[in-house]
Short mmCIF file of N, CA and C in Angstrom, two decimals:
data_model
loop_
_atom_site.label_atom_id
_atom_site.label_comp_id
_atom_site.label_asym_id
_atom_site.label_seq_id
_atom_site.Cartn_x
_atom_site.Cartn_y
_atom_site.Cartn_z
N UNK A 468 2.92 9.94 -11.12
CA UNK A 468 3.10 10.80 -9.97
C UNK A 468 4.56 11.24 -9.90
N UNK A 469 4.79 12.50 -9.59
CA UNK A 469 6.13 13.05 -9.53
C UNK A 469 6.58 13.14 -8.07
N UNK A 470 7.81 12.74 -7.83
CA UNK A 470 8.37 12.80 -6.48
C UNK A 470 9.66 13.60 -6.52
N UNK A 471 10.00 14.23 -5.41
CA UNK A 471 11.31 14.83 -5.25
C UNK A 471 12.03 14.02 -4.18
N UNK A 472 13.32 14.21 -4.09
CA UNK A 472 14.10 13.42 -3.16
C UNK A 472 14.83 14.36 -2.21
N UNK A 473 14.85 14.12 -0.91
CA UNK A 473 14.22 12.97 -0.28
C UNK A 473 12.70 13.12 -0.19
N UNK A 474 12.05 11.98 -0.08
CA UNK A 474 10.61 11.97 0.19
C UNK A 474 10.49 12.09 1.71
N UNK A 475 9.98 13.21 2.22
CA UNK A 475 9.97 13.43 3.67
C UNK A 475 9.02 12.50 4.41
N UNK A 476 9.21 12.44 5.71
CA UNK A 476 8.38 11.59 6.54
C UNK A 476 8.07 12.25 7.86
N UNK A 477 7.47 11.50 8.77
CA UNK A 477 7.05 12.04 10.06
C UNK A 477 8.23 12.24 11.01
N UNK A 478 7.97 12.97 12.08
CA UNK A 478 8.95 13.14 13.14
C UNK A 478 9.28 11.77 13.74
N UNK A 479 10.52 11.58 14.12
CA UNK A 479 11.00 10.31 14.67
C UNK A 479 10.35 9.99 16.02
N UNK A 480 9.85 8.75 16.12
CA UNK A 480 9.41 8.21 17.41
C UNK A 480 10.54 7.31 17.89
N UNK A 481 11.35 7.82 18.80
CA UNK A 481 12.56 7.13 19.24
C UNK A 481 12.22 5.85 19.99
N UNK A 482 13.00 4.80 19.69
CA UNK A 482 12.85 3.52 20.38
C UNK A 482 14.23 2.89 20.52
N UNK A 483 14.29 1.77 21.21
CA UNK A 483 15.59 1.12 21.45
C UNK A 483 15.73 -0.19 20.68
N UNK A 484 15.07 -0.29 19.53
CA UNK A 484 15.15 -1.52 18.76
C UNK A 484 15.32 -1.19 17.28
N UNK A 485 15.67 -2.21 16.52
CA UNK A 485 15.68 -2.09 15.06
C UNK A 485 15.50 -3.48 14.47
N UNK A 486 14.90 -3.51 13.27
CA UNK A 486 14.69 -4.79 12.60
C UNK A 486 13.87 -5.75 13.43
N UNK A 487 14.33 -7.00 13.48
CA UNK A 487 13.56 -8.06 14.15
C UNK A 487 13.40 -7.82 15.65
N UNK A 488 14.27 -7.03 16.27
CA UNK A 488 14.11 -6.76 17.70
C UNK A 488 12.92 -5.84 17.98
N UNK A 489 12.33 -5.26 16.93
CA UNK A 489 11.12 -4.43 17.07
C UNK A 489 9.84 -5.23 16.89
N UNK A 490 9.95 -6.51 16.59
CA UNK A 490 8.76 -7.30 16.25
C UNK A 490 7.68 -7.24 17.33
N UNK A 491 8.06 -7.21 18.61
CA UNK A 491 7.07 -7.19 19.68
C UNK A 491 6.21 -5.92 19.65
N UNK A 492 6.72 -4.85 19.04
CA UNK A 492 5.96 -3.61 18.93
C UNK A 492 5.01 -3.61 17.72
N UNK A 493 5.19 -4.60 16.85
CA UNK A 493 4.39 -4.69 15.63
C UNK A 493 3.85 -6.11 15.43
N UNK A 494 3.06 -6.63 16.39
CA UNK A 494 2.58 -8.00 16.24
C UNK A 494 1.78 -8.20 14.95
N UNK A 495 2.16 -9.22 14.22
CA UNK A 495 1.46 -9.55 12.98
C UNK A 495 1.86 -8.70 11.78
N UNK A 496 2.80 -7.77 11.95
CA UNK A 496 3.24 -6.91 10.86
C UNK A 496 4.71 -7.13 10.56
N UNK A 497 5.12 -6.84 9.34
CA UNK A 497 6.53 -6.98 8.97
C UNK A 497 7.35 -5.85 9.55
N UNK A 498 8.61 -6.14 9.87
CA UNK A 498 9.55 -5.12 10.36
C UNK A 498 10.85 -5.10 9.55
N UNK A 499 11.04 -6.06 8.66
CA UNK A 499 12.22 -6.14 7.81
C UNK A 499 11.80 -6.53 6.39
N UNK A 500 12.51 -5.98 5.41
CA UNK A 500 12.20 -6.25 4.00
C UNK A 500 13.48 -6.50 3.21
N UNK A 501 14.25 -7.55 3.51
CA UNK A 501 15.50 -7.79 2.78
C UNK A 501 15.26 -8.02 1.29
N UNK A 502 14.08 -8.49 0.94
CA UNK A 502 13.76 -8.76 -0.47
C UNK A 502 13.61 -7.49 -1.30
N UNK A 503 13.56 -6.33 -0.65
CA UNK A 503 13.39 -5.08 -1.39
C UNK A 503 14.71 -4.40 -1.74
N UNK A 504 15.81 -4.94 -1.30
CA UNK A 504 17.11 -4.39 -1.72
C UNK A 504 17.20 -4.59 -3.23
N UNK A 505 17.46 -3.51 -3.96
CA UNK A 505 17.53 -3.57 -5.42
C UNK A 505 16.25 -3.15 -6.12
N UNK A 506 15.15 -3.02 -5.38
CA UNK A 506 13.86 -2.60 -5.93
C UNK A 506 13.82 -1.06 -5.97
N UNK A 507 13.09 -0.48 -6.89
CA UNK A 507 12.92 0.97 -6.97
C UNK A 507 12.51 1.54 -5.62
N UNK A 508 13.10 2.67 -5.24
CA UNK A 508 12.76 3.30 -3.96
C UNK A 508 11.29 3.62 -3.82
N UNK A 509 10.68 4.11 -4.89
CA UNK A 509 9.25 4.45 -4.85
C UNK A 509 8.41 3.18 -4.67
N UNK A 510 8.77 2.12 -5.38
CA UNK A 510 8.03 0.86 -5.27
C UNK A 510 8.22 0.25 -3.87
N UNK A 511 9.46 0.27 -3.35
CA UNK A 511 9.73 -0.27 -2.02
C UNK A 511 8.94 0.49 -0.96
N UNK A 512 8.88 1.81 -1.09
CA UNK A 512 8.11 2.63 -0.14
C UNK A 512 6.66 2.18 -0.10
N UNK A 513 6.06 1.99 -1.25
CA UNK A 513 4.65 1.57 -1.32
C UNK A 513 4.44 0.20 -0.68
N UNK A 514 5.34 -0.74 -0.96
CA UNK A 514 5.23 -2.10 -0.40
C UNK A 514 5.36 -2.07 1.12
N UNK A 515 6.36 -1.36 1.63
CA UNK A 515 6.58 -1.29 3.08
C UNK A 515 5.37 -0.69 3.79
N UNK A 516 4.86 0.40 3.26
CA UNK A 516 3.72 1.06 3.91
C UNK A 516 2.44 0.25 3.81
N UNK A 517 2.34 -0.60 2.81
CA UNK A 517 1.19 -1.53 2.70
C UNK A 517 1.36 -2.68 3.70
N UNK A 518 2.58 -3.21 3.81
CA UNK A 518 2.84 -4.33 4.72
C UNK A 518 2.74 -3.93 6.19
N UNK A 519 3.13 -2.70 6.50
CA UNK A 519 3.11 -2.23 7.89
C UNK A 519 2.61 -0.78 7.90
N UNK A 520 1.30 -0.59 8.04
CA UNK A 520 0.73 0.76 8.00
C UNK A 520 1.14 1.66 9.17
N UNK A 521 1.85 1.11 10.14
CA UNK A 521 2.29 1.92 11.29
C UNK A 521 3.65 2.58 11.06
N UNK A 522 4.26 2.34 9.89
CA UNK A 522 5.54 2.98 9.58
C UNK A 522 5.44 3.77 8.28
N UNK A 523 6.37 4.69 8.12
CA UNK A 523 6.51 5.45 6.88
C UNK A 523 7.90 5.19 6.34
N UNK A 524 7.99 4.80 5.09
CA UNK A 524 9.29 4.60 4.44
C UNK A 524 9.72 5.94 3.85
N UNK A 525 10.98 6.29 4.08
CA UNK A 525 11.52 7.56 3.62
C UNK A 525 12.67 7.27 2.66
N UNK A 526 12.60 7.82 1.46
CA UNK A 526 13.63 7.60 0.44
C UNK A 526 14.64 8.74 0.50
N UNK A 527 15.91 8.38 0.67
CA UNK A 527 17.01 9.35 0.73
C UNK A 527 18.07 8.99 -0.28
N UNK A 528 18.80 10.01 -0.78
CA UNK A 528 19.94 9.71 -1.65
C UNK A 528 21.09 9.15 -0.81
N UNK A 529 21.87 8.26 -1.41
CA UNK A 529 23.06 7.75 -0.72
C UNK A 529 23.93 8.92 -0.28
N UNK A 530 24.54 8.79 0.86
CA UNK A 530 25.41 9.85 1.37
C UNK A 530 24.74 10.73 2.41
N UNK A 531 23.42 10.64 2.52
CA UNK A 531 22.69 11.38 3.56
C UNK A 531 22.44 10.40 4.69
N UNK A 532 23.19 10.55 5.76
CA UNK A 532 23.05 9.63 6.88
C UNK A 532 22.68 10.39 8.15
N UNK A 533 22.15 9.68 9.09
CA UNK A 533 21.65 10.28 10.31
C UNK A 533 22.39 9.71 11.52
N UNK A 534 22.33 10.42 12.64
CA UNK A 534 22.93 9.86 13.86
C UNK A 534 22.31 8.51 14.19
N UNK A 535 22.99 7.73 14.97
CA UNK A 535 22.50 6.39 15.34
C UNK A 535 21.32 6.50 16.29
N UNK A 536 20.18 6.87 15.74
CA UNK A 536 18.93 6.98 16.50
C UNK A 536 17.92 6.05 15.83
N UNK A 537 17.31 5.19 16.60
CA UNK A 537 16.30 4.29 16.06
C UNK A 537 14.93 4.94 16.15
N UNK A 538 14.24 4.96 15.02
CA UNK A 538 12.88 5.52 14.94
C UNK A 538 11.92 4.39 14.59
N UNK A 539 11.03 4.07 15.50
CA UNK A 539 10.13 2.93 15.28
C UNK A 539 8.98 3.23 14.34
N UNK A 540 8.88 4.44 13.85
CA UNK A 540 7.82 4.77 12.90
C UNK A 540 8.36 5.00 11.50
N UNK A 541 9.66 4.71 11.29
CA UNK A 541 10.27 4.98 9.99
C UNK A 541 11.11 3.80 9.49
N UNK A 542 11.17 3.72 8.17
CA UNK A 542 12.08 2.79 7.48
C UNK A 542 12.84 3.64 6.47
N UNK A 543 14.16 3.68 6.58
CA UNK A 543 14.97 4.48 5.66
C UNK A 543 15.35 3.65 4.45
N UNK A 544 15.21 4.26 3.28
CA UNK A 544 15.57 3.64 2.02
C UNK A 544 16.60 4.52 1.33
N UNK A 545 17.79 3.98 1.07
CA UNK A 545 18.84 4.74 0.40
C UNK A 545 18.95 4.29 -1.05
N UNK A 546 18.92 5.27 -1.95
CA UNK A 546 19.01 5.00 -3.40
C UNK A 546 20.13 5.86 -3.98
N UNK A 547 20.64 5.52 -5.17
CA UNK A 547 21.70 6.33 -5.78
C UNK A 547 21.27 7.80 -5.94
N UNK A 548 22.17 8.69 -5.63
CA UNK A 548 21.90 10.12 -5.68
C UNK A 548 21.38 10.57 -7.03
N UNK A 549 21.96 10.03 -8.11
CA UNK A 549 21.60 10.48 -9.45
C UNK A 549 20.28 9.89 -9.95
N UNK A 550 19.65 9.03 -9.16
CA UNK A 550 18.38 8.42 -9.57
C UNK A 550 17.42 8.35 -8.38
N UNK A 551 17.40 9.42 -7.61
CA UNK A 551 16.55 9.46 -6.42
C UNK A 551 15.24 10.14 -6.77
N UNK A 552 14.11 9.57 -6.44
CA UNK A 552 13.82 8.45 -5.55
C UNK A 552 13.59 7.12 -6.27
N UNK A 553 13.76 7.10 -7.60
CA UNK A 553 13.38 5.91 -8.36
C UNK A 553 14.45 4.82 -8.43
N UNK A 554 15.67 5.14 -8.04
CA UNK A 554 16.77 4.18 -8.14
C UNK A 554 16.57 2.98 -7.24
N UNK A 555 17.41 1.95 -7.42
CA UNK A 555 17.29 0.74 -6.62
C UNK A 555 17.74 0.97 -5.17
N UNK A 556 17.00 0.40 -4.25
CA UNK A 556 17.32 0.50 -2.82
C UNK A 556 18.67 -0.18 -2.59
N UNK A 557 19.57 0.52 -1.88
CA UNK A 557 20.92 0.04 -1.65
C UNK A 557 21.12 -0.60 -0.27
N UNK A 558 20.22 -0.35 0.64
CA UNK A 558 20.34 -0.90 2.00
C UNK A 558 19.27 -1.96 2.23
N UNK A 559 19.38 -2.62 3.38
CA UNK A 559 18.39 -3.63 3.78
C UNK A 559 17.31 -2.90 4.60
N UNK A 560 16.13 -2.70 4.04
CA UNK A 560 15.10 -1.94 4.75
C UNK A 560 14.61 -2.65 6.02
N UNK A 561 14.53 -1.85 7.10
CA UNK A 561 14.01 -2.37 8.37
C UNK A 561 13.52 -1.23 9.23
N UNK A 562 12.60 -1.54 10.12
CA UNK A 562 12.12 -0.56 11.09
C UNK A 562 13.30 -0.19 11.99
N UNK A 563 13.33 1.06 12.40
CA UNK A 563 14.37 1.50 13.32
C UNK A 563 15.45 2.22 12.62
#
């Protein structure tokens, strides 16, 4: 399957939490994936969306950052610009 970067996602559902502070909104589902740092962006996206079907993981090249807005339906994955979206995830993936 061929991907372009960034892999787009849904409109932001704004919330006031991130990571483990969002757990109450996702009972029984994962909200953080520290083990995916270093994993291919495409592979990490698939794992996150399987672990928590209520979120969409979005792969972005490093250097593309957003205002400090927490989105409870998204997990941002940053990978090297020259290997996007397949490069290794550079951040700690989490909801928000």
